C-alpha cells in the first residue's frame, strides 16, 4: 500500500483541527488500541514477564519444546535477577551514551511540521557513536582481551531487571512532567484514561537541556539499538570463551542483525518521519520497548547459541542465506518501487504501474509489488526475520525461544497493518474500499 501524496512532512489545517478536537474531547473521538482504554494496565506487567519467560524458557540444561511432544524447561534456580553492578553498569551506559550524544559532533536535521506549526531540529550522530562504542568493544574484547564481553551473558537477567527499572522510572517521569503547561501533547496519549495515556505517552516530544536533547529520538536508536549489537557480540565472546570457537550460526545471527542495526543508525534521518516520532507520545510503550524489549528479547537467538552451539552444514548455510535473500528481494524491491513512484511517477521503471485515482487527487498503486498485497514490504521484512532465527533453530526446530523474534514480529506487523488500515480508511474514505477490492490481500499474497 502506497500513494504518491508527498505529505510525510506536512500536516494540513483540517488535520490540525481534527487533532485539536480529539485533544479537547478525547473520550468521544479517540480510537483505542491495545485491548481498549484499560488494556495497557495489564500490558505493563505482561511484557516484562515475557522478557523473563524467555530466560526461564531456555537455559543450559533444557528449552521449552511444543512438538512433537510438549516439554517444559527445567527452571534454573541459580539465576540471579538483580545485582548492583548490573544496575550501575546500565545507568552508566545510558547516561554515558547520552553524554557522547551531546558532545560528539553530528548533523542537524529538521523534523516534520508539528500540529502547532513548528519544526524541531534534531542532532544526528547515532552512527558515529556506534562506530566508537562497537569498535572499542571489538578492540578491547577480541584483540587485546582486556574486556570480558561475556559478562553481558553472565549478567543478562540482572541487566534486564535494570533496564525494566530504568524504563519504568523514565515512563513515570514522562507521565508526571507531561502535565506542565504549554507542552505539545499527542492525541494518541491524551485520552483522559490514565493507564492508556501512561502507556501511549502524553507529551509528543519531551526534551531536555533547553530543548537541545530529544529524549524520544535518543531512546529510539541509541541505547537499545547499539546495546542490542553489543549484547550479541557479548554472546559470541562467551561462546568463544566456553567452547573455544565461534560457530558459523553465531556469526550469521550477529551479521544479519548487525546489518539491520547499522542500516537503521546510518539512515537515522529516516526515523524523523515515522509514526513513533511524529504522532505517538513518549510513554511506557516506547520507553520500555526501546530500552528493555529490543535489546533483551531480540538477542534470544544469540543467547540460545551460547548454551546450544551448532555449526550449520553447507546445505543449511545455503538455505538460511536463500531465505534471507528472498526476504530482502521482496522488501527492497517493494520499497524501492514505492520510493521511485513517490519521487517521480513518470519514471520509466514505474510509469507502467496501474493506479487508482482518489478524490483527494492522489493515486494508489494497484499493480507491481503493491498490487500483490497492501503491505507486501511487511512480508519481505518478516521473511528476513525468519532468516535471523534459522541459524539458531535450524538444527532444533522444536525449541521455541530461538524463534521468538519471528513469532513476535508477525504479531507486530499484523498490529501495524491494522493500525495503517484504520488510518487509511479515515484518510481515503470510500476510495479505500475500492482499493481493497482491487488489492485483496493484506500482507501475504493469496493467504492473508
Coordinates of C-alpha atoms in Angstrom, one line a residue:
X1 CA 0.0 0.0 0.0
X2 CA 1.5 3.3 -1.0
X3 CA 0.4 6.6 -2.6
X4 CA 2.2 9.4 -4.3
X5 CA 0.8 12.0 -1.9
X6 CA 4.0 13.7 -0.7
X7 CA 2.6 14.6 2.7
X8 CA 5.1 12.9 5.1
X9 CA 6.3 16.2 6.4
X10 CA 3.1 18.2 6.2
X11 CA 0.0 18.4 8.4
X12 CA -2.9 20.2 6.8
X13 CA -5.1 22.7 8.6
X14 CA -8.0 20.2 8.6
X15 CA -5.8 17.5 10.2
X16 CA -4.7 20.0 12.8
X17 CA -8.3 20.8 13.6
X18 CA -9.1 17.1 14.0
X19 CA -6.1 16.7 16.3
X20 CA -7.2 19.6 18.4
X21 CA -10.7 18.4 18.5
X22 CA -9.6 15.0 19.7
X23 CA -7.5 16.6 22.4
X24 CA -10.4 18.7 23.7
X25 CA -12.9 15.8 23.6
X26 CA -10.7 12.7 23.8
X27 CA -13.0 10.1 25.2
X28 CA -15.5 10.5 22.4
X29 CA -13.2 10.9 19.5
X30 CA -10.3 8.5 20.3
X31 CA -9.7 5.2 18.6
X32 CA -8.3 2.9 21.3
X33 CA -5.7 0.2 20.6
X34 CA -4.0 -2.4 22.8
X35 CA -7.2 -4.0 24.1
X36 CA -9.0 -0.8 24.9
X37 CA -8.5 2.1 27.3
X38 CA -7.7 -0.2 30.2
X39 CA -5.7 -2.9 28.4
X40 CA -2.3 -1.2 29.0
X41 CA -2.8 -1.6 32.7
X42 CA -2.2 -5.3 32.1
X43 CA 0.4 -4.9 29.4
X44 CA 2.8 -3.0 31.6
X45 CA 3.1 -6.2 33.7
X46 CA 2.8 -8.8 30.9
X47 CA 5.6 -7.6 28.7
X48 CA 8.3 -7.6 31.4
X49 CA 7.0 -11.1 32.3
X50 CA 7.6 -12.2 28.7
X51 CA 11.2 -11.0 28.9
X52 CA 11.8 -13.1 32.0
X53 CA 9.9 -16.0 30.4
X54 CA 12.4 -16.2 27.6
X55 CA 15.1 -16.7 30.2
X56 CA 13.1 -19.3 32.0
X57 CA 12.1 -20.9 28.7
X58 CA 15.6 -21.8 27.7
X59 CA 18.7 -22.4 29.7
X60 CA 21.9 -24.5 29.7
X61 CA 20.0 -27.7 30.5
X62 CA 16.7 -27.5 28.6
X63 CA 14.4 -25.4 26.5
X64 CA 10.6 -25.2 26.1
X65 CA 9.5 -27.6 23.4
X66 CA 6.0 -27.6 21.8
X67 CA 6.3 -30.5 19.4
X68 CA 6.4 -33.4 18.7
X69 CA 5.8 -33.6 22.4
X70 CA 5.3 -30.8 25.0
X71 CA 8.5 -30.4 27.0
X72 CA 8.7 -27.8 29.8
X73 CA 12.1 -26.5 30.7
X74 CA 13.8 -27.0 34.0
X75 CA 13.9 -23.7 35.8
X76 CA 17.4 -22.7 36.8
X77 CA 17.1 -21.8 40.5
X78 CA 20.6 -20.3 40.4
X79 CA 19.6 -17.4 38.1
X80 CA 20.3 -14.0 39.7
X81 CA 17.8 -11.4 38.8
X82 CA 19.3 -8.3 40.3
X83 CA 22.8 -7.0 41.0
X84 CA 24.0 -3.6 42.0
X85 CA 26.8 -3.9 39.4
X86 CA 24.3 -4.5 36.6
X87 CA 22.2 -1.5 37.7
X88 CA 25.3 0.8 37.9
X89 CA 26.5 -0.5 34.6
X90 CA 23.2 0.1 32.9
X91 CA 22.9 3.6 34.3
X92 CA 26.5 4.4 33.2
X93 CA 25.7 3.0 29.8
X94 CA 22.6 5.2 29.3
X95 CA 24.0 8.4 30.7
X96 CA 27.4 7.9 29.2
X97 CA 25.9 7.4 25.8
X98 CA 23.7 10.5 26.3
X99 CA 26.8 12.5 27.2
X100 CA 28.5 11.3 24.0
X101 CA 25.4 12.2 22.0
X102 CA 25.7 15.8 23.4
X103 CA 29.5 16.3 22.9
X104 CA 30.2 14.3 19.7
X105 CA 29.6 16.4 16.6
X106 CA 26.6 15.4 14.4
X107 CA 24.4 16.6 11.6
X108 CA 21.4 18.8 12.1
X109 CA 18.1 17.9 10.6
X110 CA 14.6 19.4 10.7
X111 CA 11.7 17.2 11.7
X112 CA 8.2 17.3 10.2
X113 CA 5.8 20.2 10.7
X114 CA 4.1 19.6 14.0
X115 CA 0.4 20.4 14.8
X116 CA 1.5 23.6 16.5
X117 CA 3.1 24.8 13.2
X118 CA 6.7 24.3 14.4
X119 CA 9.5 22.1 13.3
X120 CA 12.0 20.6 15.8
X121 CA 15.7 20.4 15.0
X122 CA 17.4 17.0 15.7
X123 CA 21.1 16.2 16.2
X124 CA 22.0 13.0 14.4
X125 CA 25.2 11.2 15.4
X126 CA 24.0 7.7 16.1
X127 CA 26.2 6.0 13.6
X128 CA 29.3 7.9 14.8
X129 CA 28.6 6.7 18.4
X130 CA 28.1 3.2 17.2
X131 CA 31.4 3.1 15.4
X132 CA 33.1 4.4 18.6
X133 CA 31.4 2.0 21.0
X134 CA 31.3 -1.1 18.9
X135 CA 34.8 -0.5 17.6
X136 CA 36.1 -0.2 21.2
X137 CA 34.2 -3.4 22.2
X138 CA 35.8 -5.3 19.3
X139 CA 39.3 -4.0 20.1
X140 CA 39.3 -4.5 23.8
X141 CA 37.1 -7.6 23.8
X142 CA 38.6 -9.7 21.0
X143 CA 42.0 -8.1 20.1
X144 CA 43.6 -7.2 23.5
X145 CA 41.2 -9.4 25.6
X146 CA 41.2 -6.7 28.3
X147 CA 37.4 -6.5 28.3
X148 CA 35.3 -9.6 29.2
X149 CA 32.2 -9.1 26.9
X150 CA 31.0 -12.5 28.1
X151 CA 29.9 -10.6 31.3
X152 CA 26.9 -9.5 29.3
X153 CA 25.8 -13.1 29.2
X154 CA 26.6 -13.8 32.8
X155 CA 24.6 -10.7 33.9
X156 CA 21.9 -10.9 31.3
X157 CA 19.0 -11.2 33.8
X158 CA 20.2 -8.5 36.2
X159 CA 20.8 -6.2 33.2
X160 CA 17.3 -6.9 32.0
X161 CA 16.0 -6.0 35.5
X162 CA 18.0 -2.8 35.4
X163 CA 16.5 -1.9 32.0
X164 CA 13.0 -2.5 33.3
X165 CA 13.5 -0.5 36.4
X166 CA 15.0 2.4 34.5
X167 CA 12.4 2.4 31.7
X168 CA 9.6 2.3 34.2
X169 CA 11.1 5.2 36.2
X170 CA 11.6 7.2 32.9
X171 CA 8.0 6.5 32.0
X172 CA 6.7 7.8 35.4
X173 CA 8.8 10.9 34.9
X174 CA 7.5 11.4 31.4
X175 CA 3.9 11.0 32.5
X176 CA 4.1 13.3 35.5
X177 CA 6.1 16.0 33.7
X178 CA 3.5 16.0 30.8
X179 CA 1.0 17.9 32.9
X180 CA 3.1 21.0 32.9
X181 CA 1.5 23.9 31.0
X182 CA 2.4 24.8 27.4
X183 CA 3.5 21.3 26.2
X184 CA 2.5 19.8 22.9
X185 CA 0.6 16.6 23.6
X186 CA 0.0 13.6 21.4
X187 CA -3.6 13.0 20.5
X188 CA -3.0 9.2 21.0
X189 CA -1.9 9.7 24.6
X190 CA -4.2 12.4 25.7
X191 CA -7.4 10.4 26.2
X192 CA -8.2 11.0 29.9
X193 CA -7.6 7.4 30.7
X194 CA -4.5 7.3 33.0
X195 CA -3.4 3.7 32.2
X196 CA -3.8 4.3 28.4
X197 CA -2.1 7.7 28.5
X198 CA 0.8 6.3 30.6
X199 CA 1.3 3.6 28.0
X200 CA 1.0 5.7 24.9
X201 CA 2.7 8.8 26.2
X202 CA 1.1 12.2 26.7
X203 CA 3.9 14.6 25.6
X204 CA 4.8 14.3 21.9
X205 CA 8.4 15.4 22.0
X206 CA 9.9 15.7 25.5
X207 CA 13.2 17.5 25.5
X208 CA 16.0 18.4 28.0
X209 CA 18.9 20.8 28.0
X210 CA 16.8 23.7 26.9
X211 CA 15.3 21.8 24.0
X212 CA 18.6 20.5 22.6
X213 CA 18.3 16.9 23.7
X214 CA 15.3 15.0 22.3
X215 CA 14.6 12.1 24.7
X216 CA 12.3 10.1 22.4
X217 CA 14.6 10.2 19.3
X218 CA 17.6 9.3 21.5
X219 CA 15.9 6.3 23.1
X220 CA 14.5 5.1 19.8
X221 CA 18.0 4.5 18.3
X222 CA 20.9 4.9 20.7
X223 CA 20.9 2.8 24.0
X224 CA 18.6 0.0 22.7
X225 CA 19.9 -0.5 19.2
X226 CA 23.6 -0.1 20.0
X227 CA 23.0 -2.2 23.1
X228 CA 21.4 -4.9 21.0
X229 CA 24.6 -5.1 18.9
X230 CA 26.8 -5.2 22.0
X231 CA 24.8 -8.0 23.7
X232 CA 25.0 -10.1 20.5
X233 CA 28.7 -9.5 20.4
X234 CA 28.9 -10.5 24.1
X235 CA 27.2 -13.7 23.4
X236 CA 29.7 -14.5 20.6
X237 CA 32.6 -13.7 23.1
X238 CA 31.0 -16.0 25.7
X239 CA 30.7 -18.8 23.2
X240 CA 34.4 -18.4 22.2
X241 CA 35.4 -18.5 25.9
X242 CA 33.4 -21.5 26.8
X243 CA 33.7 -23.6 23.6
X244 CA 36.9 -22.4 22.1
X245 CA 35.4 -21.2 18.8
X246 CA 32.6 -19.1 17.4
X247 CA 30.1 -21.2 15.4
X248 CA 29.0 -20.2 11.9
X249 CA 25.4 -20.0 13.2
X250 CA 26.5 -17.4 15.8
X251 CA 28.4 -15.5 13.1
X252 CA 25.3 -15.4 10.9
X253 CA 23.0 -14.2 13.7
X254 CA 25.4 -11.4 14.6
X255 CA 26.0 -10.5 10.9
X256 CA 22.3 -10.4 10.0
X257 CA 21.2 -8.4 13.0
X258 CA 24.3 -6.1 12.8
X259 CA 23.4 -5.2 9.2
X260 CA 19.9 -4.2 10.3
X261 CA 21.2 -2.1 13.2
X262 CA 23.9 -0.4 11.1
X263 CA 21.3 0.4 8.4
X264 CA 19.0 2.0 11.0
X265 CA 21.8 4.0 12.5
X266 CA 23.2 5.1 9.2
X267 CA 19.8 6.2 8.0
X268 CA 18.9 8.0 11.3
X269 CA 17.3 10.8 9.4
X270 CA 14.6 8.5 8.1
X271 CA 13.2 7.9 11.7
X272 CA 12.1 11.6 11.8
X273 CA 9.1 10.9 9.6
X274 CA 8.0 7.7 11.3
X275 CA 4.8 7.5 13.4
X276 CA 6.9 6.9 16.6
X277 CA 8.4 10.4 16.2
X278 CA 5.7 12.4 14.5
X279 CA 2.5 11.0 16.1
X280 CA 3.0 8.8 19.2
X281 CA 3.8 10.3 22.5
X282 CA 6.7 9.1 24.6
X283 CA 5.3 6.8 27.2
X284 CA 5.9 3.3 28.6
X285 CA 5.2 1.6 25.2
X286 CA 8.2 3.3 23.6
X287 CA 10.4 3.7 26.6
X288 CA 10.2 0.0 27.7
X289 CA 10.2 -1.2 24.0
X290 CA 13.4 0.8 23.2
X291 CA 15.3 0.2 26.3
X292 CA 14.3 -3.3 27.5
X293 CA 12.3 -5.2 24.9
X294 CA 14.6 -4.7 21.9
X295 CA 18.0 -5.4 23.4
X296 CA 16.9 -8.2 25.7
X297 CA 14.4 -10.1 23.5
X298 CA 15.9 -9.7 20.0
X299 CA 19.1 -11.2 21.3
X300 CA 17.3 -14.5 22.2
X301 CA 18.9 -16.4 19.3
X302 CA 22.4 -15.4 20.1
X303 CA 21.9 -16.2 23.8
X304 CA 20.5 -19.6 22.9
X305 CA 23.6 -20.4 20.8
X306 CA 25.9 -19.8 23.8
X307 CA 24.3 -22.8 25.6
X308 CA 23.4 -24.8 22.5
X309 CA 26.2 -24.2 19.9
X310 CA 25.8 -25.6 16.4
X311 CA 27.6 -25.3 13.1
X312 CA 25.4 -25.4 10.1
X313 CA 26.1 -27.7 7.3
X314 CA 26.8 -26.2 3.8
X315 CA 23.3 -27.0 2.8
X316 CA 22.0 -25.3 6.0
X317 CA 24.0 -22.2 5.2
X318 CA 22.7 -22.1 1.7
X319 CA 19.1 -22.5 2.9
X320 CA 19.5 -19.7 5.5
X321 CA 21.1 -17.3 3.0
X322 CA 18.5 -18.1 0.4
X323 CA 15.6 -17.2 2.8
X324 CA 17.4 -14.0 3.8
X325 CA 17.9 -13.1 0.1
X326 CA 14.3 -13.8 -0.7
X327 CA 13.1 -11.6 2.1
X328 CA 15.5 -8.8 1.1
X329 CA 14.4 -9.1 -2.5
X330 CA 10.8 -8.6 -1.6
X331 CA 11.4 -5.9 1.0
X332 CA 13.9 -3.8 -1.0
X333 CA 12.0 -4.3 -4.3
X334 CA 8.7 -3.1 -2.9
X335 CA 10.2 -0.2 -1.0
X336 CA 12.3 0.9 -4.0
X337 CA 9.3 0.8 -6.2
X338 CA 7.4 2.8 -3.7
X339 CA 10.1 5.4 -3.4
X340 CA 10.5 5.8 -7.1
X341 CA 6.8 6.3 -7.6
X342 CA 6.7 8.8 -4.8
X343 CA 9.6 10.9 -6.2
X344 CA 8.6 10.6 -9.9
X345 CA 5.5 8.7 -11.1
X346 CA 6.7 9.2 -14.7
X347 CA 10.0 7.4 -14.1
X348 CA 10.1 4.6 -16.8
X349 CA 10.7 2.0 -14.1
X350 CA 7.3 2.8 -12.5
X351 CA 5.3 4.5 -15.3
X352 CA 3.7 1.3 -16.3
X353 CA 2.1 0.7 -12.9
X354 CA -1.7 0.8 -12.8
X355 CA -3.1 3.2 -10.2
X356 CA -6.5 4.1 -8.6
X357 CA -7.2 7.9 -8.6
X358 CA -8.7 9.1 -5.3
X359 CA -10.9 12.0 -4.5
X360 CA -8.0 13.6 -2.7
X361 CA -6.2 13.9 -6.0
X362 CA -3.6 11.2 -5.3
X363 CA -3.1 7.8 -6.7
X364 CA -2.9 4.4 -5.1
X365 CA -0.7 1.7 -6.8
X366 CA -2.7 -1.4 -7.7
X367 CA -0.1 -3.4 -9.7
X368 CA 3.5 -4.4 -9.4
X369 CA 4.7 -5.2 -5.9
X370 CA 1.9 -3.1 -4.3
X371 CA -0.7 -5.0 -6.3
X372 CA 0.1 -8.3 -4.7
X373 CA -0.6 -7.2 -1.2
X374 CA -1.4 -3.8 0.5
X375 CA 1.7 -4.3 2.8
X376 CA 3.9 -6.5 0.8
X377 CA 7.0 -4.9 2.3
X378 CA 5.9 -6.3 5.7
X379 CA 6.0 -9.8 4.2
X380 CA 9.6 -9.4 3.0
X381 CA 10.6 -7.9 6.3
X382 CA 9.1 -10.9 8.2
X383 CA 10.9 -13.4 5.9
X384 CA 14.2 -11.7 6.8
X385 CA 13.2 -12.1 10.5
X386 CA 12.7 -15.8 9.9
X387 CA 16.3 -16.0 8.5
X388 CA 17.5 -14.3 11.7
X389 CA 16.2 -17.2 13.7
X390 CA 17.1 -20.1 11.5
X391 CA 20.8 -20.3 12.3
X392 CA 19.9 -20.9 16.0
X393 CA 16.8 -23.0 15.4
X394 CA 17.5 -25.0 12.2
X395 CA 19.0 -28.0 14.0
X396 CA 16.4 -27.9 16.8
X397 CA 13.1 -27.0 15.2
X398 CA 11.2 -28.0 18.3
X399 CA 12.7 -25.3 20.5
X400 CA 10.5 -22.1 20.8
X401 CA 12.9 -19.5 22.2
X402 CA 15.2 -19.3 19.1
X403 CA 12.2 -18.4 17.0
X404 CA 10.8 -15.8 19.4
X405 CA 11.7 -12.9 17.2
X406 CA 9.9 -14.0 14.1
X407 CA 6.8 -15.1 16.1
X408 CA 6.7 -11.7 17.9
X409 CA 7.5 -9.8 14.7
X410 CA 4.5 -11.5 12.9
X411 CA 2.1 -10.2 15.6
X412 CA 3.7 -6.7 15.5
X413 CA 3.3 -6.5 11.7
X414 CA -0.3 -7.6 11.9
X415 CA -1.0 -4.9 14.5
X416 CA 0.8 -2.3 12.5
X417 CA -1.1 -3.3 9.4
X418 CA -4.4 -3.0 11.2
X419 CA -3.3 0.4 12.5
X420 CA -2.4 1.5 9.0
X421 CA -5.7 0.2 7.6
X422 CA -7.6 2.3 10.1
X423 CA -5.7 5.4 9.3
X424 CA -6.1 4.9 5.6
X425 CA -9.8 4.3 5.8
X426 CA -10.1 7.6 7.6
X427 CA -7.8 9.3 5.0
X428 CA -9.4 7.9 1.8
X429 CA -13.0 7.0 2.8
X430 CA -14.8 5.1 0.1
X431 CA -11.8 5.1 -2.2
X432 CA -10.1 2.8 0.3
X433 CA -12.9 0.3 -0.1
X434 CA -12.4 0.4 -3.9
X435 CA -8.7 -0.1 -3.4
X436 CA -9.2 -3.1 -1.1
X437 CA -11.4 -4.7 -3.7
X438 CA -8.6 -4.4 -6.2
X439 CA -5.7 -5.4 -3.9
X440 CA -7.4 -8.1 -1.7
X441 CA -4.6 -9.3 0.4
X442 CA -3.2 -7.5 3.4
X443 CA 0.4 -8.9 3.8
X444 CA 0.9 -12.4 2.4
X445 CA -0.4 -12.8 -1.2
X446 CA -3.2 -15.4 -1.6
X447 CA -3.1 -16.2 2.2
X448 CA -3.7 -13.0 4.3

